Amino acid sequence: MCGNLFLDRDAYDWPELYKYKLIFCCTTANFQAESKKQPEEVNFRDQKRETLIELVDVLDESEAYDTLHTEPVLQASMEMIEANIFRTFANKNAKKSQQVDPDEDEPHLEEAWPHLQLVYELFLKFMMSTVITGKVMAANISQSFVSQFLDLFDSEDPRERDYLKTI
């Protein structure tokens, strides 16, 4: 179920609130070991995760189809998606310099997965939208986006690769 902020407001106000929450989620959380001890970083990660859950869940509300499945909201969503999923993999250079046997090595599971999964889920909901046409979706996905998206298949996390294949 979506959070109270959406339910407590008129559906007419949802796009601005949604975009505001998307802007908040453009900031990536630090999942490094040393940050796990910093209360403000832990608090930020928790707030961001809750906000991402709210952004994904509200798209299923009936009022959302007329108010949130629009090109301006899609554009803002794509910015947040790009800010979160596009990153450099630490293992990319190591893979090129040595042969890695995927059957022998344990895959690296992305520590940011609790956030990434929700970002992919939001992206998938827009891709599956019956309101946003393929033409509008294509207009919001650049050549650069596609290239960076394909680079994500270098992820060692099988959960991420599954989402990439689905999308």
PDB file of C-alpha atoms in Angstrom, residues 50-165:
ATOM      1  CA  GLU A  50      11.009   3.579   2.503  1.00  0.00           C
ATOM      2  CA  THR A  51      10.648   6.335  -0.089  1.00  0.00           C
ATOM      3  CA  LEU A  52      11.492   3.928  -2.917  1.00  0.00           C
ATOM      4  CA  ILE A  53       8.906   1.455  -1.608  1.00  0.00           C
ATOM      5  CA  GLU A  54       6.344   4.257  -1.561  1.00  0.00           C
ATOM      6  CA  LEU A  55       7.227   5.331  -5.118  1.00  0.00           C
ATOM      7  CA  VAL A  56       6.837   1.776  -6.413  1.00  0.00           C
ATOM      8  CA  ASP A  57       3.646   1.034  -4.480  1.00  0.00           C
ATOM      9  CA  VAL A  58       1.792   4.209  -5.417  1.00  0.00           C
ATOM     10  CA  LEU A  59       2.079   3.316  -9.108  1.00  0.00           C
ATOM     11  CA  ASP A  60      -0.396   0.492  -8.443  1.00  0.00           C
ATOM     12  CA  GLU A  61      -3.067   2.850  -7.092  1.00  0.00           C
ATOM     13  CA  SER A  62      -5.962   3.449  -9.503  1.00  0.00           C
ATOM     14  CA  GLU A  63      -5.567   7.235  -9.166  1.00  0.00           C
ATOM     15  CA  ALA A  64      -1.947   6.915 -10.287  1.00  0.00           C
ATOM     16  CA  TYR A  65      -2.842   5.884 -13.825  1.00  0.00           C
ATOM     17  CA  ASP A  66      -4.174   9.307 -14.728  1.00  0.00           C
ATOM     18  CA  THR A  67      -1.758  11.361 -12.651  1.00  0.00           C
ATOM     19  CA  LEU A  68       1.588   9.527 -12.492  1.00  0.00           C
ATOM     20  CA  HIS A  69       1.790   7.583 -15.739  1.00  0.00           C
ATOM     21  CA  THR A  70       2.700  10.745 -17.661  1.00  0.00           C
ATOM     22  CA  GLU A  71       5.711  11.848 -19.659  1.00  0.00           C
ATOM     23  CA  PRO A  72       6.895  14.509 -17.132  1.00  0.00           C
ATOM     24  CA  VAL A  73       6.832  11.964 -14.298  1.00  0.00           C
ATOM     25  CA  LEU A  74       8.516   9.408 -16.561  1.00  0.00           C
ATOM     26  CA  GLN A  75      11.297  11.911 -17.367  1.00  0.00           C
ATOM     27  CA  ALA A  76      11.919  12.580 -13.668  1.00  0.00           C
ATOM     28  CA  SER A  77      11.800   8.847 -12.968  1.00  0.00           C
ATOM     29  CA  MET A  78      14.390   8.135 -15.661  1.00  0.00           C
ATOM     30  CA  GLU A  79      16.751  10.655 -14.048  1.00  0.00           C
ATOM     31  CA  MET A  80      16.416   8.877 -10.701  1.00  0.00           C
ATOM     32  CA  ILE A  81      16.835   5.470 -12.341  1.00  0.00           C
ATOM     33  CA  GLU A  82      20.011   6.598 -14.109  1.00  0.00           C
ATOM     34  CA  ALA A  83      21.432   8.128 -10.914  1.00  0.00           C
ATOM     35  CA  ASN A  84      21.004   4.819  -9.089  1.00  0.00           C
ATOM     36  CA  ILE A  85      21.691   1.977 -11.486  1.00  0.00           C
ATOM     37  CA  PHE A  86      24.564   3.339 -13.569  1.00  0.00           C
ATOM     38  CA  ARG A  87      27.824   2.795 -11.760  1.00  0.00           C
ATOM     39  CA  THR A  88      31.311   1.439 -12.320  1.00  0.00           C
ATOM     40  CA  PHE A  89      32.008  -2.101 -11.222  1.00  0.00           C
ATOM     41  CA  ALA A  90      35.168  -2.614  -9.186  1.00  0.00           C
ATOM     42  CA  ASN A  91      35.578  -6.094 -10.672  1.00  0.00           C
ATOM     43  CA  LYS A  92      35.450  -4.978 -14.328  1.00  0.00           C
ATOM     44  CA  ASN A  93      39.209  -4.369 -14.736  1.00  0.00           C
ATOM     45  CA  ALA A  94      40.083  -7.518 -12.785  1.00  0.00           C
ATOM     46  CA  LYS A  95      37.891  -9.619 -15.112  1.00  0.00           C
ATOM     47  CA  LYS A  96      39.706  -8.337 -18.175  1.00  0.00           C
ATOM     48  CA  SER A  97      43.158  -9.057 -16.775  1.00  0.00           C
ATOM     49  CA  GLN A  98      42.454 -12.623 -15.677  1.00  0.00           C
ATOM     50  CA  GLN A  99      40.188 -15.452 -16.688  1.00  0.00           C
ATOM     51  CA  VAL A 100      37.366 -15.944 -14.194  1.00  0.00           C
ATOM     52  CA  ASP A 101      35.462 -19.199 -14.014  1.00  0.00           C
ATOM     53  CA  PRO A 102      31.866 -18.304 -13.031  1.00  0.00           C
ATOM     54  CA  ASP A 103      31.283 -21.853 -11.746  1.00  0.00           C
ATOM     55  CA  GLU A 104      34.129 -21.642  -9.241  1.00  0.00           C
ATOM     56  CA  ASP A 105      33.913 -18.099  -7.949  1.00  0.00           C
ATOM     57  CA  GLU A 106      31.163 -16.908  -5.653  1.00  0.00           C
ATOM     58  CA  PRO A 107      29.306 -14.013  -7.287  1.00  0.00           C
ATOM     59  CA  HIS A 108      29.621 -10.627  -5.657  1.00  0.00           C
ATOM     60  CA  LEU A 109      26.201  -9.724  -4.268  1.00  0.00           C
ATOM     61  CA  GLU A 110      25.563  -6.006  -4.514  1.00  0.00           C
ATOM     62  CA  GLU A 111      25.255  -4.464  -1.056  1.00  0.00           C
ATOM     63  CA  ALA A 112      23.012  -1.744  -2.457  1.00  0.00           C
ATOM     64  CA  TRP A 113      20.527  -4.378  -3.671  1.00  0.00           C
ATOM     65  CA  PRO A 114      17.729  -3.330  -1.269  1.00  0.00           C
ATOM     66  CA  HIS A 115      17.675  -0.005  -3.139  1.00  0.00           C
ATOM     67  CA  LEU A 116      18.580  -1.245  -6.605  1.00  0.00           C
ATOM     68  CA  GLN A 117      15.802  -3.830  -6.618  1.00  0.00           C
ATOM     69  CA  LEU A 118      13.227  -1.132  -5.917  1.00  0.00           C
ATOM     70  CA  VAL A 119      14.673   1.135  -8.623  1.00  0.00           C
ATOM     71  CA  TYR A 120      14.481  -1.728 -11.129  1.00  0.00           C
ATOM     72  CA  GLU A 121      10.935  -2.472  -9.976  1.00  0.00           C
ATOM     73  CA  LEU A 122       9.925   1.154 -10.597  1.00  0.00           C
ATOM     74  CA  PHE A 123      11.557   1.057 -14.045  1.00  0.00           C
ATOM     75  CA  LEU A 124       9.743  -2.169 -14.853  1.00  0.00           C
ATOM     76  CA  LYS A 125       6.383  -0.657 -13.843  1.00  0.00           C
ATOM     77  CA  PHE A 126       6.897   2.221 -16.257  1.00  0.00           C
ATOM     78  CA  MET A 127       8.025  -0.174 -19.005  1.00  0.00           C
ATOM     79  CA  MET A 128       4.889  -2.281 -18.464  1.00  0.00           C
ATOM     80  CA  SER A 129       2.538   0.716 -18.261  1.00  0.00           C
ATOM     81  CA  THR A 130      -0.429   0.527 -20.589  1.00  0.00           C
ATOM     82  CA  VAL A 131      -0.815   4.313 -20.410  1.00  0.00           C
ATOM     83  CA  ILE A 132       2.678   5.338 -21.522  1.00  0.00           C
ATOM     84  CA  THR A 133       3.125   4.474 -25.175  1.00  0.00           C
ATOM     85  CA  GLY A 134       6.205   2.793 -26.572  1.00  0.00           C
ATOM     86  CA  LYS A 135       6.902   5.966 -28.559  1.00  0.00           C
ATOM     87  CA  VAL A 136       6.983   8.088 -25.388  1.00  0.00           C
ATOM     88  CA  MET A 137       9.108   5.504 -23.601  1.00  0.00           C
ATOM     89  CA  ALA A 138      11.564   5.356 -26.505  1.00  0.00           C
ATOM     90  CA  ALA A 139      11.793   9.163 -26.551  1.00  0.00           C
ATOM     91  CA  ASN A 140      12.939   9.071 -22.920  1.00  0.00           C
ATOM     92  CA  ILE A 141      15.584   6.385 -23.383  1.00  0.00           C
ATOM     93  CA  SER A 142      18.697   7.739 -25.069  1.00  0.00           C
ATOM     94  CA  GLN A 143      21.384   5.858 -26.964  1.00  0.00           C
ATOM     95  CA  SER A 144      23.706   6.568 -24.025  1.00  0.00           C
ATOM     96  CA  PHE A 145      21.158   5.047 -21.630  1.00  0.00           C
ATOM     97  CA  VAL A 146      20.972   1.861 -23.699  1.00  0.00           C
ATOM     98  CA  SER A 147      24.760   1.609 -23.851  1.00  0.00           C
ATOM     99  CA  GLN A 148      25.139   2.069 -20.091  1.00  0.00           C
ATOM    100  CA  PHE A 149      22.245  -0.322 -19.488  1.00  0.00           C
ATOM    101  CA  LEU A 150      24.008  -3.034 -21.487  1.00  0.00           C
ATOM    102  CA  ASP A 151      27.192  -2.431 -19.447  1.00  0.00           C
ATOM    103  CA  LEU A 152      25.211  -3.417 -16.351  1.00  0.00           C
ATOM    104  CA  PHE A 153      25.313  -7.019 -17.539  1.00  0.00           C
ATOM    105  CA  ASP A 154      28.889  -6.953 -16.159  1.00  0.00           C
ATOM    106  CA  SER A 155      27.342  -7.091 -12.698  1.00  0.00           C
ATOM    107  CA  GLU A 156      28.297 -10.226 -10.804  1.00  0.00           C
ATOM    108  CA  ASP A 157      25.004 -10.142  -8.919  1.00  0.00           C
ATOM    109  CA  PRO A 158      22.660 -12.685 -10.547  1.00  0.00           C
ATOM    110  CA  ARG A 159      19.624 -10.860  -9.106  1.00  0.00           C
ATOM    111  CA  GLU A 160      20.550  -7.732 -11.019  1.00  0.00           C
ATOM    112  CA  ARG A 161      21.191  -9.610 -14.260  1.00  0.00           C
ATOM    113  CA  ASP A 162      17.734 -11.228 -13.923  1.00  0.00           C
ATOM    114  CA  TYR A 163      16.083  -7.801 -13.698  1.00  0.00           C
ATOM    115  CA  LEU A 164      18.118  -6.563 -16.661  1.00  0.00           C
ATOM    116  CA  LYS A 165      16.966  -9.521 -18.748  1.00  0.00           C
TER     117      LYS A 165
END
